CSV table of C-alpha atoms and ligand atoms in Angstrom, one decimal:
chain,number,residue,atom,x,y,z
Q,1,MET,CA,150.5,111.5,96.1
Q,2,SER,CA,151.0,110.1,92.7
Q,3,GLU,CA,148.1,110.3,90.3
Q,4,SER,CA,148.0,106.5,89.8
Q,5,LEU,CA,147.7,106.0,93.6
Q,6,GLU,CA,145.1,108.7,94.0
Q,7,GLN,CA,143.0,106.9,91.4
Q,8,LEU,CA,142.8,103.8,93.6
Q,9,GLN,CA,142.1,105.5,96.9
Q,10,LEU,CA,139.2,107.1,98.7
Q,11,SER,CA,139.4,110.2,100.9
Q,12,PRO,CA,139.0,109.5,104.6
Q,13,GLN,CA,135.5,111.1,104.4
Q,14,ALA,CA,134.6,109.0,101.3
Q,15,MET,CA,135.8,105.8,103.2
Q,16,ARG,CA,133.6,106.7,106.2
Q,17,ASP,CA,130.6,107.5,104.0
Q,18,PHE,CA,130.9,104.3,102.0
Q,19,GLY,CA,131.7,102.2,105.1
Q,20,ASN,CA,128.6,103.6,106.9
Q,21,GLN,CA,126.4,102.8,103.9
Q,22,VAL,CA,127.7,99.2,103.8
Q,23,VAL,CA,127.2,98.7,107.5
Q,24,GLU,CA,123.7,100.2,107.4
Q,25,LEU,CA,122.9,97.7,104.5
Q,26,LEU,CA,124.2,94.8,106.6
Q,27,VAL,CA,122.3,95.9,109.7
Q,28,GLN,CA,119.1,96.1,107.7
Q,29,ARG,CA,119.7,92.7,106.3
Q,30,PHE,CA,120.0,91.2,109.8
Q,31,VAL,CA,117.0,93.1,111.0
Q,32,ASP,CA,114.8,92.2,108.0
Q,33,ILE,CA,116.0,88.8,107.3
Q,34,ASP,CA,112.7,87.0,107.9
Q,35,SER,CA,110.6,89.6,105.9
Q,36,SER,CA,112.4,88.8,102.7
Q,37,LEU,CA,111.7,86.0,100.3
Q,38,VAL,CA,113.9,83.0,100.9
Q,39,THR,CA,114.9,81.9,97.4
Q,40,GLN,CA,113.8,83.2,94.0
Q,41,ILE,CA,114.9,81.4,90.9
Q,42,ARG,CA,115.3,83.9,88.1
Q,43,ASP,CA,115.8,83.4,84.4
Q,44,PRO,CA,119.5,83.9,83.6
Q,45,ALA,CA,118.7,86.2,80.7
Q,46,GLU,CA,116.9,88.6,83.0
Q,47,LEU,CA,120.0,89.3,85.0
Q,48,THR,CA,122.5,89.3,82.2
Q,49,ASP,CA,121.8,92.8,81.0
Q,50,SER,CA,122.7,94.7,84.1
Q,51,LEU,CA,125.4,92.4,85.5
Q,52,GLN,CA,127.3,91.9,82.3
Q,53,SER,CA,127.5,95.5,81.1
Q,54,PRO,CA,131.1,96.4,80.3
Q,55,PHE,CA,133.4,97.6,83.1
Q,56,PRO,CA,133.8,101.3,82.6
Q,57,ASP,CA,137.1,103.2,82.3
Q,58,GLU,CA,135.8,106.0,84.4
Q,59,PRO,CA,134.8,105.8,88.1
Q,60,GLN,CA,131.2,105.3,89.0
Q,61,ASP,CA,129.2,106.5,91.9
Q,62,LEU,CA,129.7,104.2,94.9
Q,63,GLU,CA,126.2,104.8,96.4
Q,64,GLN,CA,124.6,103.8,93.1
Q,65,LEU,CA,126.8,100.8,92.8
Q,66,LEU,CA,125.9,99.6,96.3
Q,67,ALA,CA,122.2,99.9,95.4
Q,68,GLU,CA,122.8,97.8,92.3
Q,69,VAL,CA,124.7,95.2,94.2
Q,70,SER,CA,122.1,95.0,96.8
Q,71,ASP,CA,119.2,94.6,94.3
Q,72,THR,CA,120.7,92.6,91.5
Q,73,VAL,CA,123.4,90.5,93.2
Q,74,PHE,CA,122.2,90.0,96.8
Q,75,GLY,CA,118.6,90.3,95.9
Q,76,GLN,CA,118.7,87.2,93.8
Q,77,PHE,CA,120.1,84.4,95.7
Q,78,GLY,CA,119.2,81.7,98.3
Q,79,GLN,CA,119.1,83.4,101.7
Q,80,THR,CA,120.8,80.7,103.6
Q,81,MET,CA,120.5,82.5,106.9
Q,82,HIS,CA,116.7,83.0,106.5
Q,83,PRO,CA,114.7,81.2,109.2
Q,84,ARG,CA,112.8,79.3,106.6
Q,85,PHE,CA,115.8,78.2,104.5
Q,86,PHE,CA,115.8,74.5,105.3
Q,87,ALA,CA,117.6,73.2,102.2
Q,88,PHE,CA,121.0,71.5,102.0
Q,89,VAL,CA,122.9,72.7,105.1
Q,90,PRO,CA,121.9,76.3,105.9
Q,91,SER,CA,124.4,78.9,107.1
Q,92,PRO,CA,122.9,80.9,109.9
Q,93,ASN,CA,125.4,83.7,110.1
Q,94,ASN,CA,126.0,86.2,112.9
Q,95,PHE,CA,126.9,89.9,112.8
Q,96,VAL,CA,130.0,89.8,114.9
Q,97,SER,CA,131.6,87.4,112.5
Q,98,VAL,CA,130.6,89.6,109.6
Q,99,MET,CA,132.5,92.5,111.1
Q,100,ALA,CA,135.4,90.2,111.9
Q,101,GLU,CA,135.6,89.4,108.1
Q,102,ALA,CA,135.7,93.1,107.4
Q,103,LEU,CA,138.5,93.5,109.9
Q,104,VAL,CA,140.5,90.6,108.3
Q,105,ALA,CA,140.0,92.1,104.8
Q,106,GLY,CA,140.8,95.6,106.0
Q,107,PHE,CA,144.0,94.7,107.8
Q,108,ASN,CA,144.6,92.1,105.0
Q,109,ALA,CA,145.6,89.8,107.8
Q,110,PHE,CA,147.7,86.9,106.7
Q,111,ALA,CA,147.9,83.7,108.7
Q,112,GLY,CA,150.5,81.6,106.9
Q,113,ASN,CA,153.7,82.0,108.9
Q,114,TRP,CA,155.0,83.2,112.2
Q,115,LEU,CA,157.3,85.8,110.8
Q,116,GLU,CA,154.5,87.8,109.2
Q,117,ALA,CA,151.6,86.7,111.4
Q,118,SER,CA,152.4,85.8,115.0
Q,119,GLY,CA,149.2,87.3,116.3
Q,120,PRO,CA,146.8,85.7,113.8
Q,121,THR,CA,148.7,82.4,114.2
Q,122,GLN,CA,148.3,82.3,118.0
Q,123,MET,CA,144.6,83.3,117.6
Q,124,GLU,CA,144.0,80.5,115.1
Q,125,LEU,CA,145.9,78.0,117.2
Q,126,ALA,CA,143.9,78.9,120.3
Q,127,THR,CA,140.6,78.5,118.3
Q,128,LEU,CA,141.8,75.1,117.0
Q,129,GLN,CA,142.7,74.0,120.5
Q,130,TRP,CA,139.3,75.0,121.7
Q,131,LEU,CA,137.7,72.9,119.0
Q,132,ARG,CA,140.1,70.0,119.6
Q,133,ARG,CA,139.1,70.0,123.3
Q,134,GLN,CA,135.3,70.1,122.5
Q,135,CYS,CA,135.8,67.0,120.3
Q,136,GLY,CA,137.9,65.2,123.0
Q,137,LEU,CA,141.0,64.8,120.8
Q,138,PRO,CA,144.4,64.4,122.5
Q,139,GLN,CA,146.8,67.2,123.1
Q,140,GLN,CA,149.1,66.3,120.2
Q,141,ALA,CA,146.2,66.7,117.8
Q,142,GLY,CA,146.2,69.8,115.6
Q,143,GLY,CA,144.7,71.1,112.5
Q,144,ILE,CA,143.9,74.0,110.3
Q,145,PHE,CA,141.0,76.1,109.2
Q,146,THR,CA,140.1,75.8,105.5
Q,147,SER,CA,137.6,77.3,103.1
Q,148,GLY,CA,135.0,74.6,103.9
Q,149,GLY,CA,134.3,70.9,104.3
Q,150,SER,CA,135.4,69.8,100.9
Q,151,VAL,CA,138.9,71.2,101.3
Q,152,ALA,CA,139.0,70.0,105.0
Q,153,ASN,CA,138.1,66.4,103.8
Q,154,LEU,CA,140.8,66.7,101.1
Q,155,THR,CA,143.4,67.8,103.6
Q,156,ALA,CA,142.6,65.0,106.1
Q,157,LEU,CA,142.6,62.3,103.4
Q,158,ALA,CA,145.9,63.6,101.9
Q,159,ALA,CA,147.4,63.1,105.4
Q,160,ALA,CA,145.8,59.7,105.7
Q,161,ARG,CA,147.2,58.6,102.3
Q,162,ASP,CA,150.7,59.7,103.1
Q,163,ALA,CA,150.7,58.3,106.6
Q,164,GLN,CA,149.4,54.9,105.5
Q,165,LEU,CA,150.6,54.3,102.0
Q,166,ALA,CA,154.1,55.9,101.7
Q,167,GLY,CA,153.5,56.9,98.1
Q,168,GLU,CA,152.3,53.5,96.9
Q,169,LEU,CA,148.7,54.0,95.8
Q,170,GLN,CA,148.3,50.9,93.8
Q,171,ASN,CA,145.9,48.3,95.3
Q,172,ALA,CA,145.1,50.7,98.2
Q,173,VAL,CA,141.4,50.8,99.1
Q,174,ALA,CA,139.2,52.8,101.5
Q,175,TYR,CA,135.6,52.4,102.7
Q,176,CYS,CA,132.6,54.5,103.5
Q,177,SER,CA,128.8,54.2,103.5
Q,178,ASP,CA,126.7,55.1,100.5
Q,179,GLN,CA,125.5,58.1,102.5
Q,180,THR,CA,128.9,59.7,102.5
Q,181,HIS,CA,129.1,63.2,101.0
Q,182,ARG,CA,130.4,63.3,97.4
Q,183,ALA,CA,133.1,65.7,98.5
Q,184,VAL,CA,134.9,62.6,99.8
Q,185,ASP,CA,134.8,60.9,96.3
Q,186,ARG,CA,136.1,64.1,94.8
Q,187,ALA,CA,138.9,64.3,97.3
Q,188,PHE,CA,139.9,60.7,96.4
Q,189,HIS,CA,139.9,61.6,92.8
Q,190,LEU,CA,142.1,64.6,93.4
Q,191,LEU,CA,144.5,62.5,95.5
Q,192,GLY,CA,145.1,60.2,92.6
Q,193,PHE,CA,142.9,57.3,93.4
Q,194,LYS,CA,140.6,55.5,90.9
Q,195,PRO,CA,136.8,55.4,91.7
Q,196,ARG,CA,137.0,51.7,92.6
Q,197,GLN,CA,139.5,52.5,95.3
Q,198,LEU,CA,136.7,54.1,97.4
Q,199,VAL,CA,134.2,51.4,98.2
Q,200,ARG,CA,130.7,52.8,99.1
Q,201,ILE,CA,129.1,50.1,101.2
Q,202,PRO,CA,125.2,50.1,101.2
Q,203,SER,CA,124.0,51.6,104.5
Q,204,ASP,CA,121.7,49.9,106.9
Q,205,ALA,CA,118.1,50.7,107.7
Q,206,HIS,CA,119.2,53.6,109.8
Q,207,GLN,CA,121.5,55.0,107.0
Q,208,ARG,CA,124.6,53.9,108.9
Q,209,LEU,CA,127.7,52.1,107.8
Q,210,PRO,CA,127.1,48.5,108.8
Q,211,ILE,CA,130.1,47.2,110.6
Q,212,GLU,CA,129.6,43.5,109.6
Q,213,ALA,CA,129.4,44.4,105.9
Q,214,LEU,CA,132.6,46.5,106.3
Q,215,GLN,CA,134.4,43.6,108.1
Q,216,SER,CA,133.5,41.1,105.4
Q,217,ARG,CA,134.4,43.4,102.5
Q,218,PHE,CA,137.6,44.3,104.2
Q,219,ALA,CA,138.6,40.7,104.8
Q,220,ALA,CA,137.7,39.7,101.2
Q,221,ASP,CA,139.8,42.6,99.9
Q,222,VAL,CA,142.8,41.6,101.9
Q,223,GLU,CA,142.4,38.1,100.6
Q,224,ARG,CA,142.4,39.5,97.0
Q,225,GLY,CA,145.7,41.3,97.7
Q,226,LEU,CA,144.3,44.8,98.2
Q,227,ARG,CA,145.6,47.1,100.9
Q,228,PRO,CA,142.8,48.7,103.0
Q,229,PHE,CA,144.1,51.9,104.5
Q,230,CYS,CA,141.2,54.1,105.5
Q,231,VAL,CA,137.6,54.1,106.7
Q,232,ILE,CA,135.5,57.3,106.3
Q,233,ALA,CA,132.8,57.6,108.8
Q,234,ASN,CA,129.9,60.1,109.0
Q,235,ALA,CA,129.5,62.2,112.0
Q,236,GLY,CA,126.1,63.4,110.7
Q,237,THR,CA,125.2,62.6,107.1
Q,238,THR,CA,123.9,65.4,104.9
Q,239,ASN,CA,120.9,63.3,103.8
Q,240,THR,CA,119.5,62.3,107.2
Q,241,GLY,CA,121.9,63.3,110.0
Q,242,ALA,CA,122.8,59.7,110.5
Q,243,VAL,CA,125.9,59.0,112.6
Q,244,ASP,CA,128.0,55.9,111.8
Q,245,PRO,CA,129.0,53.6,114.7
Q,246,LEU,CA,132.2,55.5,115.6
Q,247,PRO,CA,133.3,53.5,118.7
Q,248,GLU,CA,133.0,50.1,116.8
Q,249,LEU,CA,134.7,51.6,113.8
Q,250,ALA,CA,137.5,53.0,115.9
Q,251,ASP,CA,138.0,49.6,117.5
Q,252,PHE,CA,138.0,47.9,114.1
Q,253,CYS,CA,140.4,50.4,112.6
Q,254,ARG,CA,142.8,50.2,115.5
Q,255,LYS,CA,142.9,46.5,115.3
Q,256,ASN,CA,143.5,46.6,111.5
Q,257,LYS,CA,146.0,49.5,111.6
Q,258,THR,CA,143.6,51.5,109.4
Q,259,TRP,CA,143.0,55.3,109.5
Q,260,LEU,CA,139.6,56.4,110.7
Q,261,HIS,CA,138.4,59.6,109.3
Q,262,ALA,CA,135.1,61.2,110.3
Q,263,ASP,CA,133.3,63.7,108.2
Q,264,GLY,CA,131.5,65.8,110.7
Q,265,ALA,CA,131.3,68.9,108.4
Q,266,TYR,CA,127.7,69.4,109.3
Q,267,GLY,CA,127.1,67.3,112.4
Q,268,ALA,CA,130.2,67.4,114.6
Q,269,ALA,CA,129.4,70.8,116.1
Q,270,ALA,CA,126.6,69.1,118.0
Q,271,VAL,CA,129.3,67.9,120.4
Q,272,LEU,CA,129.1,71.2,122.2
Q,273,THR,CA,125.8,70.0,123.7
Q,274,GLN,CA,125.1,67.0,126.0
Q,275,GLU,CA,122.6,65.6,123.6
Q,276,GLY,CA,125.2,65.9,120.8
Q,277,ARG,CA,127.9,64.2,122.8
Q,278,ASP,CA,125.5,61.3,123.4
Q,279,LEU,CA,124.8,61.1,119.7
Q,280,LEU,CA,128.5,61.2,118.7
Q,281,PRO,CA,130.2,58.7,121.0
Q,282,GLY,CA,133.7,57.8,119.8
Q,283,LEU,CA,134.3,61.1,118.1
Q,284,SER,CA,137.4,61.5,120.3
Q,285,GLU,CA,138.8,58.2,118.9
Q,286,VAL,CA,139.1,59.2,115.2
Q,287,ASP,CA,142.4,59.8,113.4
Q,288,SER,CA,141.0,62.8,111.6
Q,289,LEU,CA,137.9,64.9,111.8
Q,290,VAL,CA,136.2,67.6,109.7
Q,291,ILE,CA,133.9,70.2,111.3
Q,292,ASP,CA,132.5,73.2,109.4
Q,293,PRO,CA,132.0,76.3,111.4
Q,294,HIS,CA,130.2,77.9,108.4
Q,295,LYS,CA,127.5,75.4,109.1
Q,296,TRP,CA,126.4,74.7,112.7
Q,297,LEU,CA,128.8,77.1,114.4
Q,298,PHE,CA,127.0,80.1,112.7
Q,299,GLN,CA,129.9,81.5,110.8
Q,300,PRO,CA,129.8,83.2,107.4
Q,301,TYR,CA,131.2,81.4,104.4
Q,302,GLU,CA,134.0,80.3,104.2
Q,303,LEU,CA,135.1,78.4,107.2
Q,304,GLY,CA,135.8,74.7,107.5
Q,305,CYS,CA,138.2,72.9,109.8
Q,306,VAL,CA,140.3,69.7,109.9
Q,307,LEU,CA,141.7,68.2,113.0
Q,308,VAL,CA,144.2,65.4,112.9
Q,309,ARG,CA,145.0,63.1,115.9
Q,310,ASP,CA,148.7,63.6,115.5
Q,311,ARG,CA,149.4,67.0,113.9
Q,312,ARG,CA,152.7,65.7,112.6
Q,313,ASP,CA,150.7,63.8,110.0
Q,314,LEU,CA,149.5,67.1,108.5
Q,315,TYR,CA,153.1,68.5,108.6
Q,316,ARG,CA,154.5,65.5,106.8
Q,317,THR,CA,152.1,66.1,103.9
Q,318,PHE,CA,152.0,69.9,103.7
Q,319,LYS,CA,155.4,71.1,104.9
Q,320,MET,CA,156.3,74.0,102.6
Q,321,THR,CA,159.9,74.7,101.6
Q,322,GLY,CA,161.6,77.2,99.3
Q,323,GLU,CA,164.8,79.3,99.2
Q,324,TYR,CA,162.6,82.4,99.5
Q,325,LEU,CA,161.5,81.1,102.9
Q,326,GLN,CA,164.9,81.0,104.5
Q,327,ASP,CA,164.2,83.9,106.9
Q,328,VAL,CA,161.0,82.2,108.0
Q,329,GLU,CA,162.9,79.1,108.9
Q,330,THR,CA,165.4,80.8,111.2
Q,331,ILE,CA,162.8,81.6,113.9
Q,332,PRO,CA,163.1,78.9,116.6
Q,333,ASP,CA,159.9,77.0,117.4
Q,334,ALA,CA,157.8,79.1,115.1
Q,335,ILE,CA,154.6,77.5,113.8
Q,336,ASN,CA,153.9,78.3,110.2
Q,337,LEU,CA,150.3,77.4,109.5
Q,338,TYR,CA,150.9,77.0,105.8
Q,339,ASP,CA,152.8,73.8,106.8
Q,340,PHE,CA,149.5,72.2,107.9
Q,341,GLY,CA,147.3,72.7,104.8
Q,342,PRO,CA,147.2,73.2,101.1
Q,343,GLN,CA,147.1,77.0,101.0
Q,344,MET,CA,150.2,79.2,101.3
Q,345,THR,CA,148.7,82.7,101.3
Q,346,ARG,CA,145.8,82.3,103.7
Q,347,SER,CA,143.8,85.0,105.6
Q,348,ALA,CA,143.2,85.0,109.3
Q,349,LYS,CA,140.2,82.9,108.7
Q,350,ALA,CA,139.7,82.0,112.4
Q,351,LEU,CA,139.1,85.5,113.6
Q,352,LYS,CA,135.4,85.3,113.0
Q,353,LEU,CA,135.0,82.2,115.1
Q,354,TRP,CA,137.4,83.5,117.8
Q,355,LEU,CA,135.6,86.9,118.0
Q,356,SER,CA,132.1,85.5,118.0
Q,357,LEU,CA,132.8,82.8,120.6
Q,358,ARG,CA,134.2,85.5,122.8
Q,359,ALA,CA,131.5,88.1,122.1
Q,360,PHE,CA,128.5,85.8,122.6
Q,361,GLY,CA,130.1,83.2,125.0
Q,362,VAL,CA,130.1,79.5,124.4
Q,363,SER,CA,126.8,78.9,126.1
Q,364,ALA,CA,125.1,81.0,123.4
Q,365,PHE,CA,126.5,78.6,120.8
Q,366,ARG,CA,125.5,75.6,122.9
Q,367,SER,CA,121.9,76.6,123.2
Q,368,ALA,CA,121.6,77.7,119.5
Q,369,ILE,CA,122.8,74.2,118.6
Q,370,GLN,CA,120.4,72.6,121.0
Q,371,ARG,CA,117.6,74.6,119.4
Q,372,GLY,CA,118.4,73.1,116.0
Q,373,MET,CA,117.9,69.6,117.4
Q,374,ASP,CA,114.7,70.6,119.2
Q,375,ALA,CA,113.3,72.2,116.0
Q,376,ALA,CA,114.0,69.0,114.1
Q,377,ARG,CA,112.1,67.0,116.7
Q,378,TYR,CA,109.2,69.5,116.5
Q,379,ALA,CA,109.2,69.1,112.7
Q,380,GLU,CA,109.0,65.3,113.2
Q,381,GLY,CA,106.1,65.6,115.5
Q,382,GLU,CA,104.2,67.9,113.1
Q,383,VAL,CA,104.8,65.5,110.2
Q,384,ARG,CA,103.6,62.6,112.2
Q,385,SER,CA,100.4,64.4,113.0
Q,386,MET,CA,99.6,65.6,109.4
Q,387,ASP,CA,97.4,63.7,107.0
Q,388,ARG,CA,99.0,63.0,103.6
Q,389,MET,CA,102.5,63.5,105.1
Q,390,GLU,CA,104.6,60.6,105.9
Q,391,LEU,CA,107.8,60.5,108.1
Q,392,VAL,CA,110.7,58.8,106.3
Q,393,THR,CA,113.5,59.3,108.9
Q,394,SER,CA,113.2,60.6,112.4
Q,395,ALA,CA,115.0,63.8,113.6
Q,396,GLN,CA,118.7,63.0,113.8
Q,397,LEU,CA,121.0,65.8,114.9
Q,398,ALA,CA,118.9,68.5,113.0
Q,399,VAL,CA,117.6,66.7,109.9
Q,400,VAL,CA,114.2,65.2,109.4
Q,401,THR,CA,113.0,63.6,106.1
Q,402,PHE,CA,109.4,63.0,105.0
Q,403,ARG,CA,107.2,62.6,101.9
Q,404,TYR,CA,104.0,64.1,100.7
Q,405,ALA,CA,102.1,60.9,100.4
Q,406,PRO,CA,98.8,61.3,98.5
Q,407,CYS,CA,98.2,57.6,98.2
Q,408,GLY,CA,101.2,55.7,99.4
Q,409,ASP,CA,104.3,55.2,97.2
Q,410,GLY,CA,104.3,55.0,93.5
Q,411,GLN,CA,104.8,57.2,90.5
Q,412,LEU,CA,102.2,59.9,91.6
Q,413,ALA,CA,103.9,60.4,94.9
Q,414,GLU,CA,107.3,60.6,93.3
Q,415,GLU,CA,106.1,63.3,90.8
Q,416,ALA,CA,104.2,65.1,93.6
Q,417,ASN,CA,107.3,65.4,95.8
Q,418,ARG,CA,109.5,66.7,93.0
Q,419,ALA,CA,106.7,69.2,92.1
Q,420,VAL,CA,106.4,70.3,95.7
Q,421,VAL,CA,110.1,71.3,95.8
Q,422,HIS,CA,109.8,73.1,92.5
Q,423,ARG,CA,106.7,75.0,93.5
Q,424,GLY,CA,108.3,76.0,96.8
Q,425,LEU,CA,111.4,77.3,95.0
Q,426,THR,CA,109.3,79.6,92.8
Q,427,ASP,CA,107.0,80.6,95.6
Q,428,GLY,CA,109.8,82.0,97.8
Q,429,PHE,CA,108.1,81.5,101.3
Q,430,ALA,CA,110.5,78.8,102.4
Q,431,THR,CA,113.3,76.8,100.7
Q,432,VAL,CA,113.1,73.1,101.0
Q,433,THR,CA,114.9,70.6,98.8
Q,434,SER,CA,114.7,66.9,98.3
Q,435,THR,CA,117.1,64.0,98.4
Q,436,VAL,CA,116.8,60.3,97.5
Q,437,LEU,CA,116.4,57.6,100.0
Q,438,GLY,CA,115.7,54.0,99.1
Q,439,GLY,CA,115.2,55.0,95.5
Q,440,ASN,CA,112.5,57.5,96.4
Q,441,SER,CA,112.6,61.3,96.4
Q,442,VAL,CA,112.0,62.6,99.9
Q,443,LEU,CA,111.7,66.1,101.3
Q,444,ARG,CA,114.2,67.2,103.9
Q,445,LEU,CA,114.4,69.9,106.5
Q,446,CYS,CA,117.7,70.9,108.1
Q,447,THR,CA,116.8,73.0,111.1
Q,448,ILE,CA,120.1,74.3,112.4
Q,449,ASN,CA,119.1,77.9,112.2
Q,450,PRO,CA,118.3,79.2,115.7
Q,451,ARG,CA,116.2,82.0,114.1
Q,452,THR,CA,113.7,79.3,113.0
Q,453,THR,CA,110.6,79.3,115.1
Q,454,ASN,CA,108.1,76.4,115.5
Q,455,ASP,CA,105.7,78.6,113.5
Q,456,ASP,CA,108.2,78.7,110.6
Q,457,VAL,CA,108.4,74.9,110.7
Q,458,ARG,CA,104.6,74.4,110.9
Q,459,SER,CA,103.7,77.0,108.2
Q,460,THR,CA,106.3,75.5,105.9
Q,461,LEU,CA,105.0,72.0,106.3
Q,462,GLU,CA,101.4,73.2,105.7
Q,463,ARG,CA,102.5,75.0,102.6
Q,464,LEU,CA,104.4,72.0,101.2
Q,465,ARG,CA,101.3,69.8,101.8
Q,466,ALA,CA,99.1,72.4,100.0
Q,467,PHE,CA,101.5,72.4,97.0
Q,468,GLY,CA,101.2,68.6,97.0
Q,469,ASP,CA,97.4,68.8,97.1
Q,470,GLU,CA,97.4,71.4,94.3
Q,471,PHE,CA,99.6,69.1,92.2
Q,472,VAL,CA,97.4,66.1,92.7
Q,473,ALA,CA,94.2,68.1,92.0
Q,474,ASN,CA,95.5,69.4,88.7
Q,475,LYS,CA,96.8,66.0,87.6
A,1,LIG,C1,128.7,66.0,105.6
A,1,LIG,C2,129.3,67.0,104.6
A,1,LIG,N1,130.6,66.8,104.2
A,1,LIG,C3,131.1,67.7,103.3
A,1,LIG,C4,130.4,68.8,102.8
A,1,LIG,C5,131.1,69.8,101.9
A,1,LIG,O1,131.4,70.9,102.6
A,1,LIG,P1,131.6,72.3,101.9
A,1,LIG,O2,130.4,72.6,101.1
A,1,LIG,O3,131.8,73.3,103.0
A,1,LIG,O4,132.8,72.2,101.0
A,1,LIG,C6,129.1,69.0,103.3
A,1,LIG,C7,128.4,70.2,102.8
A,1,LIG,O5,127.2,70.3,103.0
A,1,LIG,C8,128.6,68.1,104.2
A,1,LIG,O6,127.3,68.3,104.6
């Protein structure tokens, strides 16, 4: 073996030792997850010294490095799979998928074209087909797994742009509610649109896109010579879990030959349950849909997914060519997944979902999703029963919002709610963040983690209220 290769290799025994140490660390993490603090905000200067020391020329001891990574890197971040991590959208991971990630990295499994990756391609197609069927999309629908919801939205909207506008972006206009995730605005920016070409319509009292307001704005824009081409609906907003009226929007878009895209990055996975299907009528009628397995399908980062009603729309936008690909092109009927999304070199991302669905069975996923909705309802009931806590929006999918309300609205309540979040972030018992609804800061729990118990919910709410009382007492 050449000296240069030897320097980048471990002996079989060293690989086993290191691998076993890594696996042991991961197992401990899963076993101890609820005994650790959820989030600790640290002073950047505190961490600079150890993490920014120069990279050495000489090898260092792997066991010591692992200890350093475990303490300094992984010891200092938001534990998004912790049962009391309720902020943003948690990522309640599972161990089988973690091992799948290790396998994909170890085999360096590519999933870009058939020539190099027929196995990974078939596995990804099978997983996409399963998701497609869950969402009720027709057989000709297809898609691709992405790094997450932002890239999945970008991918879908690129296909919508090309299908609808044939390269002529001027005067084109699209619509969404003011509750839509800003990843959509960023996608529009990247796709070459001006901010005014995405119209954010004020949502109704239930944080949904009001169809009448959409209709009248649409008609006025046509009158002004604009070219409406797309409506972006929410299949579960990040703020409150609200679902836009998908059947009415589908009907409206069909009549007006407009593309209907649904961002279900967080909420669409609920379709696995009967309750979720009832909450997401019309999901099967959209032209494109985003669903993020790294949210409510319990996968580690990064895994998003885009499904498009007619997969040829993705192919039109993303088909990859190049003289260096001539051998790939000679394989008859081969599906090359890099023709369906923006990445060329892409790993076998779907393996973690495929393996965990098989290992645990779909019913385990179904009941874990149902548990998230039940936990949000439980949280709502607790908030309703607590003095000085005020429900703002009821449990929708798995989000509930509320306020610490010492004396109704007003400046004191606003300051108290911001202070409650900050106090919680330094305390580390639970992580709860806020959002803004109707101009007021509100606290928000996203309860998709099946590890979360009712006790976790209740003790978190009580602690938040105590922080609020403490703030008011010291005012
Ligand atoms: C509704 C919605 N859309 C898009 C995104 C962006 O997804 P990602 O963070 O995976 O890029 C999120 C993230 O929380 C989301 O909740």
